[in-house]
CSV table of C-alpha atoms and ligand atoms in Angstrom, one decimal:
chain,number,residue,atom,x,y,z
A,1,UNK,CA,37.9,-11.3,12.0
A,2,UNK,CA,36.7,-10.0,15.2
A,3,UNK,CA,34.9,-12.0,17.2
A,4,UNK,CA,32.4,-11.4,20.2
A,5,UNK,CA,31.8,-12.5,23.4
A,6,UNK,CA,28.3,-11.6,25.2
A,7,UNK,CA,29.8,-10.8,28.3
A,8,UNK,CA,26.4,-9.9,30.5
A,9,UNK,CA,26.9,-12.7,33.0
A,10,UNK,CA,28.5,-16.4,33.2
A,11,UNK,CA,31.4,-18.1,32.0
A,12,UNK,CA,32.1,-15.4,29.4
A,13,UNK,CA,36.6,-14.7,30.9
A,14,UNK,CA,37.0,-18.2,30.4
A,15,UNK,CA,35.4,-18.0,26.6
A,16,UNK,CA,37.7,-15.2,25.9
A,17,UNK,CA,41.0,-17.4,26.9
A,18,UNK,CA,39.2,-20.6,25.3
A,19,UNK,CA,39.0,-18.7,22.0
A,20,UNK,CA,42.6,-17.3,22.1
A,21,UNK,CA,44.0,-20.4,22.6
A,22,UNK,CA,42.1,-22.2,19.4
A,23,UNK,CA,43.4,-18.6,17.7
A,24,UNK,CA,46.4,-16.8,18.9
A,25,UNK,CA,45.6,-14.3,16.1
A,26,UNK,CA,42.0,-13.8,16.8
A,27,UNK,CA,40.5,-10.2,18.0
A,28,UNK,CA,38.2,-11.2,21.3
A,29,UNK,CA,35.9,-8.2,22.3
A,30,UNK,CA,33.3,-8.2,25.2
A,31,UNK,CA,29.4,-7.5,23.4
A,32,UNK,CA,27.3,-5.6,26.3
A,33,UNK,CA,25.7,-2.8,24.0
A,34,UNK,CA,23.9,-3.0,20.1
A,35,UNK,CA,27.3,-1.4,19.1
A,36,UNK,CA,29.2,-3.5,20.6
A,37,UNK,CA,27.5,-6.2,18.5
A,38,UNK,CA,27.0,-4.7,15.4
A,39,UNK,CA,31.3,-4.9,14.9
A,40,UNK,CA,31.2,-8.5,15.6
A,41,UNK,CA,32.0,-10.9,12.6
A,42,UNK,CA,31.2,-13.5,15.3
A,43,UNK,CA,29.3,-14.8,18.3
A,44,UNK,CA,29.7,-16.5,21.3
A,45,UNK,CA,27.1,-16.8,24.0
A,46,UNK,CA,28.5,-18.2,27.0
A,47,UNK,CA,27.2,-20.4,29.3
A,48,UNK,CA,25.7,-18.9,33.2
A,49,UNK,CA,22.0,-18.6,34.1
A,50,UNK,CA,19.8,-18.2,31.0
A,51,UNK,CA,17.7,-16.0,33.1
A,52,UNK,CA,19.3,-13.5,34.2
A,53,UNK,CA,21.1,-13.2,30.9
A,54,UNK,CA,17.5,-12.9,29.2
A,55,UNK,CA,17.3,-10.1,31.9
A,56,UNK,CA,20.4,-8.3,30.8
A,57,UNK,CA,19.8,-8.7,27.3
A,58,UNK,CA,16.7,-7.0,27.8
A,59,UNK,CA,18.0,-4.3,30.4
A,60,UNK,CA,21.0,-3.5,27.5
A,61,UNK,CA,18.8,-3.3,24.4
A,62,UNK,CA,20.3,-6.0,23.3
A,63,UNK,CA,17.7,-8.4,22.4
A,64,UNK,CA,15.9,-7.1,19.0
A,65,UNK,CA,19.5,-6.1,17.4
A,66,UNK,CA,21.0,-10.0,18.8
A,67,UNK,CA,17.4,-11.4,17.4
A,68,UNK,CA,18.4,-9.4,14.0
A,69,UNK,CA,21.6,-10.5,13.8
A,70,UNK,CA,21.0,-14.4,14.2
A,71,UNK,CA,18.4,-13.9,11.1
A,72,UNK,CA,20.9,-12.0,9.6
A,73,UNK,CA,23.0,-15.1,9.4
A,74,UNK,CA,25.3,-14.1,12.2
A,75,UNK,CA,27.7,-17.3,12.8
A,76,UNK,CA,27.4,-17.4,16.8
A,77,UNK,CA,28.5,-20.6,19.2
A,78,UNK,CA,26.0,-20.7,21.9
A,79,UNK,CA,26.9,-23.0,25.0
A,80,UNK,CA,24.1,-24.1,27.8
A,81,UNK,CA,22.8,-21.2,28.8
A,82,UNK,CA,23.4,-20.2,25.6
A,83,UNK,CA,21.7,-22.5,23.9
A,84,UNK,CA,19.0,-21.9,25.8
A,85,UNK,CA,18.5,-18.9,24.9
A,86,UNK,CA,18.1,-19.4,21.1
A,87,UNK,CA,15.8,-22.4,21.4
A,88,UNK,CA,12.6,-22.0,19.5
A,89,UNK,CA,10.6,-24.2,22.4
A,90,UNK,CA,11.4,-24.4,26.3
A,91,UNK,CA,9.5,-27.7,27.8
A,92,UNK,CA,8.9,-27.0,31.2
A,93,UNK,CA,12.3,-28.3,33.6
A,94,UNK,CA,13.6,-28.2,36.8
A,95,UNK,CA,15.0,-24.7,36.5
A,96,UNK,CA,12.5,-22.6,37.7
A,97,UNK,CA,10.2,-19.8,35.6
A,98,UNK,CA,12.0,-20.0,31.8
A,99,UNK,CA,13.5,-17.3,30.5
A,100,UNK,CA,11.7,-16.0,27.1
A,101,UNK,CA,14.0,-17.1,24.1
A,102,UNK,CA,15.3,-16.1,20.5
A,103,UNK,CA,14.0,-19.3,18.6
A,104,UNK,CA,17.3,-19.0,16.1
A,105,UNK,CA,17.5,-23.4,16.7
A,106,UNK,CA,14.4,-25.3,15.9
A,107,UNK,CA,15.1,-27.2,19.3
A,108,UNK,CA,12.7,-27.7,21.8
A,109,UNK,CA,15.0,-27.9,25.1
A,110,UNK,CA,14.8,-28.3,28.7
A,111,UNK,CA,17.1,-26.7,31.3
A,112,UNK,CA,18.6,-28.7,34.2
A,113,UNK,CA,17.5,-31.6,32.8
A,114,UNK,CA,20.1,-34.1,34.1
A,115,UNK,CA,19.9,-32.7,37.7
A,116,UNK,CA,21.5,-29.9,39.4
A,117,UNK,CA,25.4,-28.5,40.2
A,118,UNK,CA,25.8,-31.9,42.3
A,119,UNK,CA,25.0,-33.9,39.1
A,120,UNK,CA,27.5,-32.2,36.6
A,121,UNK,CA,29.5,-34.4,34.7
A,122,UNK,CA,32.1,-34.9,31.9
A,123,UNK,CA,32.4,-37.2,29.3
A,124,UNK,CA,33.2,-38.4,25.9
A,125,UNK,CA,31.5,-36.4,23.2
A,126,UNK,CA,31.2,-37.7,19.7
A,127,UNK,CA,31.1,-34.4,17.2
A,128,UNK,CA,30.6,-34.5,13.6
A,129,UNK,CA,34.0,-33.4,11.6
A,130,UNK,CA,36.0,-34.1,14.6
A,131,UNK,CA,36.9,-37.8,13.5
A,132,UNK,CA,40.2,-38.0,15.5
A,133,UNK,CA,39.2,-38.9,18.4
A,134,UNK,CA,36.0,-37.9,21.0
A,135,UNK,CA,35.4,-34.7,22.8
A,136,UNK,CA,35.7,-34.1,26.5
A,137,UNK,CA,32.1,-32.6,27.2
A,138,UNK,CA,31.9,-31.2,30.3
A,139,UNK,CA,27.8,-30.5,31.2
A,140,UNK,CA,27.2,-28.1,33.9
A,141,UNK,CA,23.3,-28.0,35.4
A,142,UNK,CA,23.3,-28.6,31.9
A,143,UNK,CA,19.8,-28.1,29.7
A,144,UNK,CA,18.7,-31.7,27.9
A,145,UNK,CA,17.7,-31.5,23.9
A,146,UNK,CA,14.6,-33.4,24.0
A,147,UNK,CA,13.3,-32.6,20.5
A,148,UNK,CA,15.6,-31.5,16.9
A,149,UNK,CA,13.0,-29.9,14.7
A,150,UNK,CA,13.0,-30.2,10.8
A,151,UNK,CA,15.2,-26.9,10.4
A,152,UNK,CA,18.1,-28.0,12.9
A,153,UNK,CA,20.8,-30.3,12.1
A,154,UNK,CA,22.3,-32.9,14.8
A,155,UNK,CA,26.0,-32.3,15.4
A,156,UNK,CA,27.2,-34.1,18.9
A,157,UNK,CA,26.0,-36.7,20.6
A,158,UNK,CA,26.5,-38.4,24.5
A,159,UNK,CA,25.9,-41.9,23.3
A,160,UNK,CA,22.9,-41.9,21.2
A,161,UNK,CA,21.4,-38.9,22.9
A,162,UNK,CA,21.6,-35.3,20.7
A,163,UNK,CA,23.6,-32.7,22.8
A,164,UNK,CA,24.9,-30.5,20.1
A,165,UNK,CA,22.7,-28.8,17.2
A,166,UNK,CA,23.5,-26.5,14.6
A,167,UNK,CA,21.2,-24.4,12.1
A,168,UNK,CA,22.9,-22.7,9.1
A,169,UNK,CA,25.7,-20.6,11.1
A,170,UNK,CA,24.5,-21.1,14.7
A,171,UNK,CA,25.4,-23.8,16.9
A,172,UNK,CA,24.2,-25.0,20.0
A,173,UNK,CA,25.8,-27.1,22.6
A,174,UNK,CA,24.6,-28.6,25.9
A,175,UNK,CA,28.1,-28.6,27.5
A,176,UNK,CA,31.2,-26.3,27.6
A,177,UNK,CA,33.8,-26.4,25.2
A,178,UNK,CA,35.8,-23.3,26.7
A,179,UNK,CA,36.5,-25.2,30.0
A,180,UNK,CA,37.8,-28.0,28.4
A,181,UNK,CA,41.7,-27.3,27.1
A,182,UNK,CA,40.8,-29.6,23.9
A,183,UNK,CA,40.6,-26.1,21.3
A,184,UNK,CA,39.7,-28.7,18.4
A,185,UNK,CA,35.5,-27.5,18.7
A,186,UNK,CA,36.3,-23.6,19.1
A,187,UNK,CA,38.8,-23.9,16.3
A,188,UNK,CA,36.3,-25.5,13.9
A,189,UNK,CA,33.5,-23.4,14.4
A,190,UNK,CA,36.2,-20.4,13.5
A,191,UNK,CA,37.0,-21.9,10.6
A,192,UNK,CA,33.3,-23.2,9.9
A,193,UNK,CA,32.9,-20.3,6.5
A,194,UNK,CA,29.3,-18.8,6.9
A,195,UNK,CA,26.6,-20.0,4.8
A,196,UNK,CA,26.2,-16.9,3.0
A,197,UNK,CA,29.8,-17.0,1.6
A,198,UNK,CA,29.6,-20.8,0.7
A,199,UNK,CA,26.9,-20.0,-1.4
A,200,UNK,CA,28.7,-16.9,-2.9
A,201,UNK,CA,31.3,-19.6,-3.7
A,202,UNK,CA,29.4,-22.3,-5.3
A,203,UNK,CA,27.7,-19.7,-7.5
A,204,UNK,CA,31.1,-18.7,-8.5
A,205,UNK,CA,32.5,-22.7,-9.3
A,206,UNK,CA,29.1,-22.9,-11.4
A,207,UNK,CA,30.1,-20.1,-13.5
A,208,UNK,CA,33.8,-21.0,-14.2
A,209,UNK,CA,31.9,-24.5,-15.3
A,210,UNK,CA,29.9,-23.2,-17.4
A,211,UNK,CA,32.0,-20.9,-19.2
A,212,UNK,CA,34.9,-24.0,-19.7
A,213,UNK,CA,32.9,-25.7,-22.7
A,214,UNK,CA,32.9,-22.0,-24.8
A,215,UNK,CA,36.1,-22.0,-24.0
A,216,UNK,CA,37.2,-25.0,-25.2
A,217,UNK,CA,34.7,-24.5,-28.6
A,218,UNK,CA,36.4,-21.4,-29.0
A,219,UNK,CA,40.0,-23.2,-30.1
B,1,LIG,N1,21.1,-24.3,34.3
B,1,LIG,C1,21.4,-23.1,33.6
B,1,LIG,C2,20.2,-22.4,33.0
B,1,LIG,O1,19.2,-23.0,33.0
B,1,LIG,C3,22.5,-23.3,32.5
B,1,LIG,C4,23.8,-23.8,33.1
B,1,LIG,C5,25.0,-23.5,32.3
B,1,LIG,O2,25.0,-22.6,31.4
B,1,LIG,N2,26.0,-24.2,32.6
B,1,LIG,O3,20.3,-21.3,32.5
């Protein structure tokens, strides 16, 4: 499995060692270029300044083939910025002009929502399939989930308020897993199997079911 990091700007080093530690056997590559991406059997967009990643995006030619991919069914991890990026609505925030977005999370989301670097926090995270005990979120100028449309699926919470998301394959968190050293979430979503496999595999547990009563007959 070789999985990609969008390495355009941010956090995207501390990614790569975030993801090696949850797999010691996993191939990390840097995505900067449509070929880059097209090798990828995963995706993680980093957290950093959604805007100028837009930018970059744009600049590398990157943004049709990365929109193509995500409706190709393309398991990516995207963190803040990240998220940001594949909201389907921005509502207006305290971040400046918004960068234009991929829509691949029906979330409507707003950036620097809890205030600015000065305001940055950590704290307990409770995440769905990670019963053992909570994770330490750690939000940076982090962007506020102020709406989970019909299509997206809840996944972490601060309290009672929704800070992770996640949409067939793609997930979207407000805070940083890779700068925290607990590997449980980066880990999971590795081992999360793609929703185009699952239901490769259910169609196959259907058939073995239904050829067991001929079977059977057949004696
Ligand atoms: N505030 C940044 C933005 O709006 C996101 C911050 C982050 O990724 N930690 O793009």
């Amino acid at each position: 499995m070789r999985i990609g990091v969008l390495a355009v700007q941010g956090d995207f080093p501390e990614h790569q060692r975030a993801i090696a530690r949850a797999d010691p056997r996993a191939e990390v590559v840097p995505v900067r270029s449509p070929a880059e991406l097209e090798q990828v059997d995963r995706l993680f967009l980093p957290g950093g300044e959604s805007t100028a990643i837009a930018g970059l995006l744009q600049r590398n030619g990157l943004t049709e083939p990365l929109r193509r991919r995500l409706s190709e069914g393309l398991p990516t991890l995207a963190t803040c910025a990240g998220l940001i990026l594949l909201a389907r609505r921005l509502s207006p925030g305290a971040g400046g002009p918004d960068p234009p977005t991929l829509g691949a999370l029906d979330v409507t989301v707003r950036r620097n929502d809890y205030g600015g670097q000065r305001e940055s926090f950590e704290a307990p995270v409770r995440v769905a399939g990670l019963a053992t005990a909570p994770f330490p979120g750690v939000f940076i100028r982090a962007p506020r989930i102020v709406e989970v449309g019909r299509r997206a699926q809840a996944m972490a919470w601060l309290g009672n308020e929704v800070v992770g998301v996640r949409q067939g394959n793609v997930w979207g968190l407000t805070f940083h897993p890779e700068l925290s050293t607990d590997a449980r979430l980066i880990a999971a979503f590795l081992a999360s199997v793609p929703a185009s496999a699952q239901k490769t595999r259910n169609k196959a547990t259907t058939m073995t079911r239904r050829t067991r009563p001929t079977a059977t007959a057949a004696k």
